Tab-separated table of C-alpha atoms and ligand atoms in Angstrom:
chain	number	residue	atom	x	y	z
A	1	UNK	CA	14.518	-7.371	-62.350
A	2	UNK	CA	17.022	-6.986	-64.851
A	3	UNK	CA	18.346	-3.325	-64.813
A	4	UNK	CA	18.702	-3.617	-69.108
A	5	UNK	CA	14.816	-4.940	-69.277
A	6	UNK	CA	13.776	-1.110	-68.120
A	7	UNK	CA	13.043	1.968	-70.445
A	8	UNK	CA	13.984	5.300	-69.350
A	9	UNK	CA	10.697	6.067	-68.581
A	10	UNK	CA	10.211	3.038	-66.085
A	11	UNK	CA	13.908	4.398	-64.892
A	12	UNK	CA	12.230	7.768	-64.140
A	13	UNK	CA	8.915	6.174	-62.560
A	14	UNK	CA	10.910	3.862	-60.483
A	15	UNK	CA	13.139	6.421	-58.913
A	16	UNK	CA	10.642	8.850	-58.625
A	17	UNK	CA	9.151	6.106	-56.283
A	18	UNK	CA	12.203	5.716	-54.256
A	19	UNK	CA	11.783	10.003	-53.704
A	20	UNK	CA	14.709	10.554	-56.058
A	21	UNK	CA	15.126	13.026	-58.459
A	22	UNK	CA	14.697	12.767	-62.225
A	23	UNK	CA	18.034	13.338	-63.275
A	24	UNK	CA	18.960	10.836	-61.359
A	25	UNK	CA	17.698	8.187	-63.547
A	26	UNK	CA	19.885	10.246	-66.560
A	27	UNK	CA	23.021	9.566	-64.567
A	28	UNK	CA	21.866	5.929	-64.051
A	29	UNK	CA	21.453	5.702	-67.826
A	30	UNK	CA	24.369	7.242	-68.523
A	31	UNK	CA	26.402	4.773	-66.213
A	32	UNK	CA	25.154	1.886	-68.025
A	33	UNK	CA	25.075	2.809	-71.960
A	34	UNK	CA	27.686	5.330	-72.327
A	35	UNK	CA	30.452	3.989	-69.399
A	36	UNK	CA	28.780	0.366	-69.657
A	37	UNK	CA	29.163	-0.207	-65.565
A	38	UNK	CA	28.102	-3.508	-64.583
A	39	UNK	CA	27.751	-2.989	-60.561
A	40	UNK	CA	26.045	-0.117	-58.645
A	41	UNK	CA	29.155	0.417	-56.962
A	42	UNK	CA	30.494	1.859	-60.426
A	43	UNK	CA	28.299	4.580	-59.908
A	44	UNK	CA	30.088	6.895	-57.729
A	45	UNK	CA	28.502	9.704	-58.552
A	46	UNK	CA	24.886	8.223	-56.686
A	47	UNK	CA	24.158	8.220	-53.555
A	48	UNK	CA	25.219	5.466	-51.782
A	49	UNK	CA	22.162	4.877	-50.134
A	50	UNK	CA	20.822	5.029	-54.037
A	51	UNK	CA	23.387	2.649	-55.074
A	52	UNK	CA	22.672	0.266	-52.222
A	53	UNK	CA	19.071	0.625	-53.322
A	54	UNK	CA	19.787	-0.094	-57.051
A	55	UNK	CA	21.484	-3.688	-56.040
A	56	UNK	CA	19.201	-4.729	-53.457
A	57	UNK	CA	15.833	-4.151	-56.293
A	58	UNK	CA	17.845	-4.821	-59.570
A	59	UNK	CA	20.750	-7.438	-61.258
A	60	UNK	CA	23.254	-5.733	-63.263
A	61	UNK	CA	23.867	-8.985	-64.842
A	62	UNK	CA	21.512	-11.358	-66.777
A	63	UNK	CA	24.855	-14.266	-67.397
A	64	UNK	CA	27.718	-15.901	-66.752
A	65	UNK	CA	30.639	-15.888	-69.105
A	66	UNK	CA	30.873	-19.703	-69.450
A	67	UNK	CA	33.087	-19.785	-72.189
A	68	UNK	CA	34.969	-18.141	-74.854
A	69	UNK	CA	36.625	-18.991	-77.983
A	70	UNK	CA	38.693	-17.241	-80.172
A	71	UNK	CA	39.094	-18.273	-83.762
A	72	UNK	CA	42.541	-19.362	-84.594
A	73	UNK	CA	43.348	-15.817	-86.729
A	74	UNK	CA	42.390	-14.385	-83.497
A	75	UNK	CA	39.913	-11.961	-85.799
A	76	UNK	CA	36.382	-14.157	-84.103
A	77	UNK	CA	35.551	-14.482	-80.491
A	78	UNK	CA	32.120	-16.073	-79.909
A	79	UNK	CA	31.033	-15.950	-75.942
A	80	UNK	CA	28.907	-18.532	-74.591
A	81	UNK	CA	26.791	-17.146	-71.847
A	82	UNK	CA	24.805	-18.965	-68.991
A	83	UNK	CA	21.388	-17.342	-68.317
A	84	UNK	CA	20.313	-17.859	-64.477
A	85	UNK	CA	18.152	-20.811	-65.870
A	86	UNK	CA	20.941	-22.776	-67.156
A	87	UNK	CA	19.948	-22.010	-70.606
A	88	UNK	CA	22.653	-20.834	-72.962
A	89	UNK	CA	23.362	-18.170	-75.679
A	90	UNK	CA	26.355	-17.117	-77.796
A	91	UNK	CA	27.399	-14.124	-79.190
A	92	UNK	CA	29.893	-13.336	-82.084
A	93	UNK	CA	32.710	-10.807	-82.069
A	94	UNK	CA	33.899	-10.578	-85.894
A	95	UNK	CA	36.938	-8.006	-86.554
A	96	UNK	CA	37.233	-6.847	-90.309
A	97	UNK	CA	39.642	-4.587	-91.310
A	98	UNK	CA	43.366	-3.738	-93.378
A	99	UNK	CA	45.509	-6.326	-93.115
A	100	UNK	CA	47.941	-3.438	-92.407
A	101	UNK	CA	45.624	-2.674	-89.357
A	102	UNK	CA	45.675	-6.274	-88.346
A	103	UNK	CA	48.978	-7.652	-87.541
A	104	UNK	CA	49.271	-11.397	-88.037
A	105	UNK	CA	48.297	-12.984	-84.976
A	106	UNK	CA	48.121	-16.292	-83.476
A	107	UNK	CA	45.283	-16.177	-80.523
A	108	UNK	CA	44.655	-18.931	-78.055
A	109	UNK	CA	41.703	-20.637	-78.760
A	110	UNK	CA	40.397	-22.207	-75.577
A	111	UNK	CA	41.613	-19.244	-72.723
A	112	UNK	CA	39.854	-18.993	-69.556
A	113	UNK	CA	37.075	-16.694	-69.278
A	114	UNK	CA	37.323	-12.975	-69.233
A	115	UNK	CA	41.457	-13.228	-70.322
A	116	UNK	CA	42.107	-9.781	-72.369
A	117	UNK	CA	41.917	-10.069	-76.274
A	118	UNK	CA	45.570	-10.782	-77.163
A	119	UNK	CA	47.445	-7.666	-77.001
A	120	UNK	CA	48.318	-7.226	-80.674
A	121	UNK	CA	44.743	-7.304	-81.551
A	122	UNK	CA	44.265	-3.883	-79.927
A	123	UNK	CA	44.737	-0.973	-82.606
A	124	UNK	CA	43.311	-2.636	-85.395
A	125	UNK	CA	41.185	-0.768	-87.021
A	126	UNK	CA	37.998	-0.761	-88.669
A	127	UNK	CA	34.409	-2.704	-88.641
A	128	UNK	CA	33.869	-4.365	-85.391
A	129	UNK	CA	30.711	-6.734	-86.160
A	130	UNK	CA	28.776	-8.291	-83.108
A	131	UNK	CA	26.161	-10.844	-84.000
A	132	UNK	CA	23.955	-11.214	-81.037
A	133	UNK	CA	20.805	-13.812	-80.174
A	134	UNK	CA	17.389	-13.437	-79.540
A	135	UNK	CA	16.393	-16.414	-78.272
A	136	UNK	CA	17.567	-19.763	-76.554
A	137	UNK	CA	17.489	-21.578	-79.262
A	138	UNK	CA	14.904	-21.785	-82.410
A	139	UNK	CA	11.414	-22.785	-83.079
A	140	UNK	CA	12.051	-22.761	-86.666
A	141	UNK	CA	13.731	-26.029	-87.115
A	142	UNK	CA	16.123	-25.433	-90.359
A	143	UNK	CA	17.501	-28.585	-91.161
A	144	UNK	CA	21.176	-26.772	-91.600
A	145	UNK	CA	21.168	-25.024	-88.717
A	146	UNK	CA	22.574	-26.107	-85.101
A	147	UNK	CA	20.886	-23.826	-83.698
A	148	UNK	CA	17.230	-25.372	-85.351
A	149	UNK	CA	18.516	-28.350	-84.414
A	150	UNK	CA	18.571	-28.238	-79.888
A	151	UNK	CA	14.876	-26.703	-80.669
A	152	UNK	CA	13.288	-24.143	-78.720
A	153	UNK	CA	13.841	-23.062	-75.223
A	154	UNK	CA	12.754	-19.646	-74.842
A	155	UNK	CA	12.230	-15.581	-76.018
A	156	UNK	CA	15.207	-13.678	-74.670
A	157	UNK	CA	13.978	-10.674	-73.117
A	158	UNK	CA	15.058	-6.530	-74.655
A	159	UNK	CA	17.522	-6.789	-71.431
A	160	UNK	CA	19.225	-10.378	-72.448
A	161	UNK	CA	19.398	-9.056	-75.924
A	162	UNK	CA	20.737	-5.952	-74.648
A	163	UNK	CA	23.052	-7.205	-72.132
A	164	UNK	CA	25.386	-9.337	-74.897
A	165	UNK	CA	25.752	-5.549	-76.447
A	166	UNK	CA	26.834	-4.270	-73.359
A	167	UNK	CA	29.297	-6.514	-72.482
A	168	UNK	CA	31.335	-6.845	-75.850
A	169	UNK	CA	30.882	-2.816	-75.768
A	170	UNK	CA	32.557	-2.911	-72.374
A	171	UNK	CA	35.698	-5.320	-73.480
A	172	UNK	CA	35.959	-3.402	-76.844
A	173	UNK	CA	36.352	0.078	-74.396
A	174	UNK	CA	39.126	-1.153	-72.473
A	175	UNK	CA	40.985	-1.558	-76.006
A	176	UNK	CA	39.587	2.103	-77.277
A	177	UNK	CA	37.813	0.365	-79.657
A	178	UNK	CA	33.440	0.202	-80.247
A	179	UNK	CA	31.014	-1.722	-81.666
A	180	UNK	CA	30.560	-0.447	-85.135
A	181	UNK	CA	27.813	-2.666	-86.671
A	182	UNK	CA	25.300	-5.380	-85.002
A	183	UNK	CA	23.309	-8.007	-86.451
A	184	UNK	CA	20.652	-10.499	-85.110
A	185	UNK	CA	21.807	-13.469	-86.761
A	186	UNK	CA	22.775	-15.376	-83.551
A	187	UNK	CA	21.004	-17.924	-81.671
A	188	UNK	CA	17.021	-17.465	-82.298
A	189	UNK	CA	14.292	-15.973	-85.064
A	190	UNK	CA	13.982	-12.261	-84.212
A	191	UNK	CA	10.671	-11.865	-86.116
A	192	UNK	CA	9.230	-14.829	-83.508
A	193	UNK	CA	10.270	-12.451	-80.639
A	194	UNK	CA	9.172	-9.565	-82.042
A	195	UNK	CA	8.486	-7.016	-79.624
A	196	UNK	CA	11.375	-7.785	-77.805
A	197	UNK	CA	13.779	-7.257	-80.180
A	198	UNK	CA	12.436	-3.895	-81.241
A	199	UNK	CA	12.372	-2.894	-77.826
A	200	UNK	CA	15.895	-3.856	-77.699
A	201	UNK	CA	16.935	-1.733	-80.800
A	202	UNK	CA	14.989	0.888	-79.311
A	203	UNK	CA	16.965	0.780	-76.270
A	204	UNK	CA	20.038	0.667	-78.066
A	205	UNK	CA	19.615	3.183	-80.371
A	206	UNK	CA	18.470	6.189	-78.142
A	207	UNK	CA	20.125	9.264	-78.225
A	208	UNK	CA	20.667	9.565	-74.900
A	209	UNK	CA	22.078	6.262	-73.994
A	210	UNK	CA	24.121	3.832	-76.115
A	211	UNK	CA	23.150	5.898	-79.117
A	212	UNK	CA	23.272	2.949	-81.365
A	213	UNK	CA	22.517	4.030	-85.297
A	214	UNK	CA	19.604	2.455	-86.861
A	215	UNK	CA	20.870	2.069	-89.824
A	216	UNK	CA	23.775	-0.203	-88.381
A	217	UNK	CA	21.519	-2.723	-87.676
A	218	UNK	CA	20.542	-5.818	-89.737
A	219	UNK	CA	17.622	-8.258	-88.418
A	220	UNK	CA	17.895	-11.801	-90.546
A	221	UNK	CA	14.519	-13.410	-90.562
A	222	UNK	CA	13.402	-17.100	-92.047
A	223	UNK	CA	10.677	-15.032	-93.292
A	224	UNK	CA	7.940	-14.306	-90.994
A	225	UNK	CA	5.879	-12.811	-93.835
A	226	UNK	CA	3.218	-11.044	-90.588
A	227	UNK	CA	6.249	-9.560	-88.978
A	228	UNK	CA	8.138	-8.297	-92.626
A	229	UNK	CA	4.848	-6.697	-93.409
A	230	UNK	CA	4.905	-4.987	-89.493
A	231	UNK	CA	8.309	-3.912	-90.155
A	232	UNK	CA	7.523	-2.642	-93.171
A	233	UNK	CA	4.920	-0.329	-92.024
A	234	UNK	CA	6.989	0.867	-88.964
A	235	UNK	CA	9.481	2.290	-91.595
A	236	UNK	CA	12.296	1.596	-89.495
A	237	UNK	CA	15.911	2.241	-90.983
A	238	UNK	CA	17.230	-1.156	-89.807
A	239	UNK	CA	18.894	-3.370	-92.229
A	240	UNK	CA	16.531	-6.811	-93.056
A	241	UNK	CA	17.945	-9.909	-94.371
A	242	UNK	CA	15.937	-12.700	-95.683
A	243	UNK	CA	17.066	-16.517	-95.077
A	244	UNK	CA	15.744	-17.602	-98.882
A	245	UNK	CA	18.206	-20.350	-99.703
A	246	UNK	CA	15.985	-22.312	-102.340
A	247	UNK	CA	14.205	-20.244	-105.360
A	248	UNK	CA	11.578	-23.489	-104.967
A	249	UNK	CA	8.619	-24.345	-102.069
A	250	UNK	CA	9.906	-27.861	-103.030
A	251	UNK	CA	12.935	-27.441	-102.228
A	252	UNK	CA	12.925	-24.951	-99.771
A	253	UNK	CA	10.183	-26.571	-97.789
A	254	UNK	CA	12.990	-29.435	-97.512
A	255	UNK	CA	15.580	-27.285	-95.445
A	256	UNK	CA	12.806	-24.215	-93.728
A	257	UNK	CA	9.797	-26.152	-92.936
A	258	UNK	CA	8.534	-22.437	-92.066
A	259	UNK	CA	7.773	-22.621	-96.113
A	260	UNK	CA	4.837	-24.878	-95.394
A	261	UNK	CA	3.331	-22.075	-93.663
A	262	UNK	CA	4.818	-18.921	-95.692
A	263	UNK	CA	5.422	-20.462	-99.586
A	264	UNK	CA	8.462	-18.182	-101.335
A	265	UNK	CA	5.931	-15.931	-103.398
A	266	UNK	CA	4.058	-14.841	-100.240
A	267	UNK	CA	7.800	-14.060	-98.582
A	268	UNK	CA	8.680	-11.888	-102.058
A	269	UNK	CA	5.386	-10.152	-101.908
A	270	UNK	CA	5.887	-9.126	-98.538
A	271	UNK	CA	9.926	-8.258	-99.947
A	272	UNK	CA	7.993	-6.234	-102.303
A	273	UNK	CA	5.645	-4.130	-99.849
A	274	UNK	CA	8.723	-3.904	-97.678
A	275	UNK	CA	10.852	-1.837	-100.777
A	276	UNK	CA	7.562	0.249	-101.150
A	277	UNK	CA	6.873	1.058	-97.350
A	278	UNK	CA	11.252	2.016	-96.920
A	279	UNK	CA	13.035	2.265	-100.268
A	280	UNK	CA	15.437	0.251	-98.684
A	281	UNK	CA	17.306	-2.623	-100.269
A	282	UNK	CA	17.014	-6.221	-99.124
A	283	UNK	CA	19.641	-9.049	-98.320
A	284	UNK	CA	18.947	-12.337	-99.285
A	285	UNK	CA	20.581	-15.030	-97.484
A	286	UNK	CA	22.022	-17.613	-98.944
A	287	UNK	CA	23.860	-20.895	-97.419
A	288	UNK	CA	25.503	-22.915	-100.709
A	289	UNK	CA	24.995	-26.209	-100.601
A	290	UNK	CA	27.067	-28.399	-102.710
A	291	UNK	CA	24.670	-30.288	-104.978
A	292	UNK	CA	21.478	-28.803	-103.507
A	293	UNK	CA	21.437	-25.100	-104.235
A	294	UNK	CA	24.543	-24.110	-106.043
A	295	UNK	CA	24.050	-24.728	-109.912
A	296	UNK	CA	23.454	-21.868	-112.740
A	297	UNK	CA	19.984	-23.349	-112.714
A	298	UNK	CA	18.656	-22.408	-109.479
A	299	UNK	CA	20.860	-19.635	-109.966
A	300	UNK	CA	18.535	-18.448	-112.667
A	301	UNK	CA	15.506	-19.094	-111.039
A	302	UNK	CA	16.698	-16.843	-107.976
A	303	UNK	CA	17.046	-14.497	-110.399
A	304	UNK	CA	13.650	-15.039	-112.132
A	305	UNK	CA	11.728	-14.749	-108.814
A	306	UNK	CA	14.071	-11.919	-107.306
A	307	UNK	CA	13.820	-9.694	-110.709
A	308	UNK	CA	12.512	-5.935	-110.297
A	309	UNK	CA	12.901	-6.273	-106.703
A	310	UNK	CA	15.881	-3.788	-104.958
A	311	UNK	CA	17.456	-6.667	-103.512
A	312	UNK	CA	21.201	-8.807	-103.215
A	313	UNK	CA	21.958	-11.859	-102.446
A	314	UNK	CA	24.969	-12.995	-99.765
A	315	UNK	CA	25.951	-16.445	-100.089
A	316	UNK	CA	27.663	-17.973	-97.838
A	317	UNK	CA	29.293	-21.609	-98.103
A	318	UNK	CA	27.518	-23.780	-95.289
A	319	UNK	CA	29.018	-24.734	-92.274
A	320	UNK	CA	28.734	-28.314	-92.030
A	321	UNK	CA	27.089	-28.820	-88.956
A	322	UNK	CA	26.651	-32.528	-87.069
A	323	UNK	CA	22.703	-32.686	-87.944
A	324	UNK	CA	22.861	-32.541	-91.551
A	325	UNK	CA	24.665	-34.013	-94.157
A	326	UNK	CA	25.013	-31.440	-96.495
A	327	UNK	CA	28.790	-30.057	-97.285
A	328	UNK	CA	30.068	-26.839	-98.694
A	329	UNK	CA	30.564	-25.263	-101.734
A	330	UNK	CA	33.369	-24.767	-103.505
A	331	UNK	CA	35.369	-21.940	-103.957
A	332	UNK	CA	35.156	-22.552	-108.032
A	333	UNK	CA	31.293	-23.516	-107.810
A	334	UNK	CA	30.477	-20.826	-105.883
A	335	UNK	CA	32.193	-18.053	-108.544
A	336	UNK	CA	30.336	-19.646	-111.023
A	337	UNK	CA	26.780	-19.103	-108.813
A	338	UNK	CA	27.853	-15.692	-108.352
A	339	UNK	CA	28.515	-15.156	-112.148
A	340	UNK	CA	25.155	-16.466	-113.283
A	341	UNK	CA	23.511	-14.380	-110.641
A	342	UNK	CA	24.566	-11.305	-111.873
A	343	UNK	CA	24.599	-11.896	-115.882
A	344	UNK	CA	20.846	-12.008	-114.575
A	345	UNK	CA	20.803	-8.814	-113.229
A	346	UNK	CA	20.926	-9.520	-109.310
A	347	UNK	CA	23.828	-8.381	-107.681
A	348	UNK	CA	25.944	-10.952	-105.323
A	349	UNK	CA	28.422	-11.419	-103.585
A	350	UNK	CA	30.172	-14.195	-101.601
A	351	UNK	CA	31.122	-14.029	-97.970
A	352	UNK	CA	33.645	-16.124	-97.171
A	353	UNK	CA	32.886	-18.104	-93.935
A	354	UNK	CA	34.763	-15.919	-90.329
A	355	UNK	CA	35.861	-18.255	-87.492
A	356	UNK	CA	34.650	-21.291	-89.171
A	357	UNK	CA	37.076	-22.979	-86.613
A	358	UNK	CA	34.927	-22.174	-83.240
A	359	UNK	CA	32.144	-22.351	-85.582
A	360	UNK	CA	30.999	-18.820	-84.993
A	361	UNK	CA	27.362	-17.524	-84.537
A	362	UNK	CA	25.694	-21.404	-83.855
A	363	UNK	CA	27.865	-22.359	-87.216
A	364	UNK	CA	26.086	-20.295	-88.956
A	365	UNK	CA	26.736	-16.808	-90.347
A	366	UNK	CA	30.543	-16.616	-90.360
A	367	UNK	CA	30.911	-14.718	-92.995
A	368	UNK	CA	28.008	-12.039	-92.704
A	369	UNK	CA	29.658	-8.501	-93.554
A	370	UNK	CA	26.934	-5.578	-93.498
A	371	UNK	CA	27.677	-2.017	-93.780
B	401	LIG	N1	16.704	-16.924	-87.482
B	401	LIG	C1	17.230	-15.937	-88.343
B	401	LIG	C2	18.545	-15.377	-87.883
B	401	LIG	C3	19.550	-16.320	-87.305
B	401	LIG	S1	20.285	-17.420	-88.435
B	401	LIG	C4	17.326	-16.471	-89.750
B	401	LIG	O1	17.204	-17.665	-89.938
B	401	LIG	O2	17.504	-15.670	-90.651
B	401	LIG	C5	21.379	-16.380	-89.378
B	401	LIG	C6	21.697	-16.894	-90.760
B	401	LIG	O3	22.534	-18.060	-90.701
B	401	LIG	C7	20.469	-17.312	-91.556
B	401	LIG	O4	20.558	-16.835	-92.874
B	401	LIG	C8	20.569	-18.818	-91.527
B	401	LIG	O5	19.845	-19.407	-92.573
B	401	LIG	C9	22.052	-19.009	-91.624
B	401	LIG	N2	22.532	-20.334	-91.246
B	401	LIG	C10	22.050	-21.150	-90.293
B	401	LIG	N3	22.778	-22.287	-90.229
B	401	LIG	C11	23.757	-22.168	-91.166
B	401	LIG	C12	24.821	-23.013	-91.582
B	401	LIG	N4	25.011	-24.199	-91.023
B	401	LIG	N5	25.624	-22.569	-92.571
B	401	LIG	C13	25.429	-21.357	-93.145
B	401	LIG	N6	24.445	-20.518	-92.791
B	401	LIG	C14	23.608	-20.926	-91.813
B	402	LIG	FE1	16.101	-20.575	-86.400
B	402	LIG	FE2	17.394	-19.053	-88.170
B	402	LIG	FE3	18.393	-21.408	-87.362
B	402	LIG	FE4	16.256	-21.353	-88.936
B	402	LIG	S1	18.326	-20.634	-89.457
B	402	LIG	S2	16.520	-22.637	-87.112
B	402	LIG	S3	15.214	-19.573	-88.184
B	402	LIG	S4	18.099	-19.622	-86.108
C-alpha cells in the first residue's frame, strides 16, 4: 500500500497494530509532509526495526520520473510520471514572479531526469504554481483537449494525487523555495473522482502535516452540476473554476459533450447555489478560439447568462493541440473579448499561455494564475 493513500488515523491504527506507540505515527507524518522523505531509511529518528517494518508493508513511491521538460524561459517544468501500471500522468511546475526576481535564463529543455533546476532559477521569488492530475486521462472527451483525447484510463487514488505534491515540494526544498498555490487542472476531471480528490486536499491541508491552505486551492471542473452542488454544501474554502467556454448548449455541446447531459443553465444554477452556500467568487474558464468563441457577440451573451452572478472569467488562448483543428486567438481579438466583457459588467482577464513550448499541463492551462 501506498504510504500517501493512508490518513493519520489509519497511521495510528496501523502502528498501534505493529505494538508501537502513537506518537510514533506523528513522527512518521511528520517525516513525510513537513521533511517530504521518500524512503524509511530517512527516518532516523524510528526504530530501525520500525523502519524495516515501514518498507517491507508500504511503497514510499507511487512513480517513476520518466521525463521532464523545462520550458525554454526555464519559468515551466512539467514531469511526466510512470505509475507501476505503465499508465502516465504529468504535473506542472509554473514560476511567476518580478522579473527582477527572475534573472533571464536559458534552461535546457530535454535534461535527464531528476538534473537540479538550473542554478539561476533558485532565489526567485514569488508564486510557485503546481498544477497536478487526478486521473489517467479523461472520461470527458473535450474535443480541445489532449488530454480528452487518449480517453480514460483510470481514478488516481488521494496518495497518487498526493504524491505529485510531494515530490515538487521536495525539489522546491532543496532550493529554499515551497509550493505556494495548487490547482487540479492537470490530467483528469476532479469532480468524476470525487472523493478522492477531497481526500487528497484533506490530506494536504492538515495542520499537522503538509499544512496546505484551503484557500490556495482551485479545483477546475467541466461542470459536474451533482458534484458543484456537493461542494457547495460542504462549504469548503477551495477555489472552483468552471470550464464554460461557449455561452450556447449548441455550441458548447460541440466542444464538452458533458453539455448533453448538464445544458449551461443547469451548470449556472448550480454556479448560483454554489455563491449562496460560500460567498465565494467563481472562475470561469475560458479557451479562445479563433472564429468559434471569440467575437463581442458571444462575448455579450457570456455576459447575459453570467449577469448577477459573483463570478470572472479567465481566458486563455487555446493551445492548438494535434486532435482538433481549432487555432488561437489573437492577441488584438482577444483585447477586444476582454473589452466587451467588461463594458457588460463581468470582470476578465486574459492569461497569457506559460510553457506553451513543452505544452504544459496536457496543453492545456498554461496560463492559469490563481491567487
Ligand atoms: N477536467 C477539468 C480540469 C482539467 S482541464 C476541467 O476540464 O476543467 C483544465 C483546463 O484546461 C480546463 O478549463 C480545460 O477546458 C482547459 N483546456 C483543456 N485543453 C485546452 C487547450 N487545448 N487549450 C486551452 N485550454 C484547454
Ligand atoms: Fe477532461 Fe478537462 Fe480535458 Fe475535458 S478539458 S477532457 S474534462 S481534462
Amino acid at each position: 500500500m501506498l504510504i500517501y493513500d493512508i490518513d493519520l488515523h489509519s497511521l495510528t491504527d496501523l502502528l498501534n497494530q505493529w505494538n508501537e506507540p502513537a506518537y510514533r505515527a506523528k513522527q512518521i507524518w511528520q517525516g513525510l509532509y513537513q521533511h517530504f522523505y521518500d524512503s524509511p531509511k530517512q527516518f532516523t529518528n524510528l526504530p530501525k526495526s520500525l523502519r524495516e517494518k515501514l518498507a517491507e508493508n508500504l511503497t514510499f513511491s507511487p512513480f517513476k520520473v520518466k521525463t521532464y521538460i523545462d520550458s525554454s524561459d526555464g519559468y515551466t517544468r512539467k514531469t511526466l510520471f510512470e505509475l507501476p501500471d505503465k499508465n502516465l500522468i504529468e504535473a506542472v511546475l509554473m514560476r511567476y514572479g518580478d522579473p527582477a526576481d527572475n534573472p533571464q535564463i536559458t534552461a535546457p529543455r530535454f535534461v535527464s531526469a531528476n538534473a537540479p533546476l538550473s542554478a539561476n532559477l533558485r532565489g526567485a521569488k514569488n508564486r510557485r504554481t503546481l498544477c497536478i492530475s487526478t486521473q489517467a486521462g479523461c472520461a470527458m472527451g473535450c474535443v480541445f483537449c489532449a488530454t480528452g483525447q487518449m480517453g480514460f484510463k483510470r481514478h488516481l487514488s488521494s496518495g497518487e494525487i498526493i504524491a505529485q505534491v510531494m515530490y515538487y515540494a521536495r525539489m522546491l526544498k532543496a532550493e529554499n523555495q515551497v509550493v505556494t498555490n495548487i490547482v487540479l487542472m492537470g490530467m483528469g476531471e476532479p469532480f468524476h473522482n470525487y472523493d478522492n480528490t477531497m481526500a487528497a486536499i484533506d490530506r494536504l491541508n492538515d495542520p499537522d502535516g503538509y499544512n496546505f491552505g484551503a484557500r490556495r486551492f482551485t479545483i477546475s471542473t467541466v461542470g459536474l452540476v451533482p458534484q458543484i452542488r456537493r461542494f457547495a454544501d460542504e462549504k469548503r474554502q477551495v477555489n472552483l473554476a468552471i470550464s464554460l467556454h461557449a455561452a450556447d448548449d449548441e455550441s458548447r455541446v460541440s466542444m464538452l459533450p458533458i453539455n448533453k447531459k448538464y445544458k449551461i443553465g443547469e451548470v449556472i444554477d448550480a454556479c448560483h447555489y454554489y455563491v449562496a452556500q460560500t460567498h465565494r467568487r467563481i472562475t470561469f474558464e475560458w479557451a479562445l478560439i479563433n472564429g468559434v468563441n471569440d467575437t463581442p457577440e458571444v462575448a455579450q451573451k457570456l455576459a447575459a447568462r453570467l449577469k448577477g452572478l459573483l463570478c470572472h472569467v479567465n481566458a486563455i488562448p487555446l493551445n492548438p493541440t494535434l486532435g482538433y483543428s481549432g487555432q488561437a486567438t489573437s492577441r488584438e481579438r482577444a483585447a477586444v473579448f476582454k473589452e466587451s466583457l467588461e463594458q457588460a459588467g463581468i470582470p476578465c482577464t486574459i492569461r497569457m499561455r506559460r510553457g506553451i513550448d513543452i505544452q504544459a499541463g496536457c496543453g492545456q492551462l498554461a496560463g492559469a494564475v490563481y491567487s
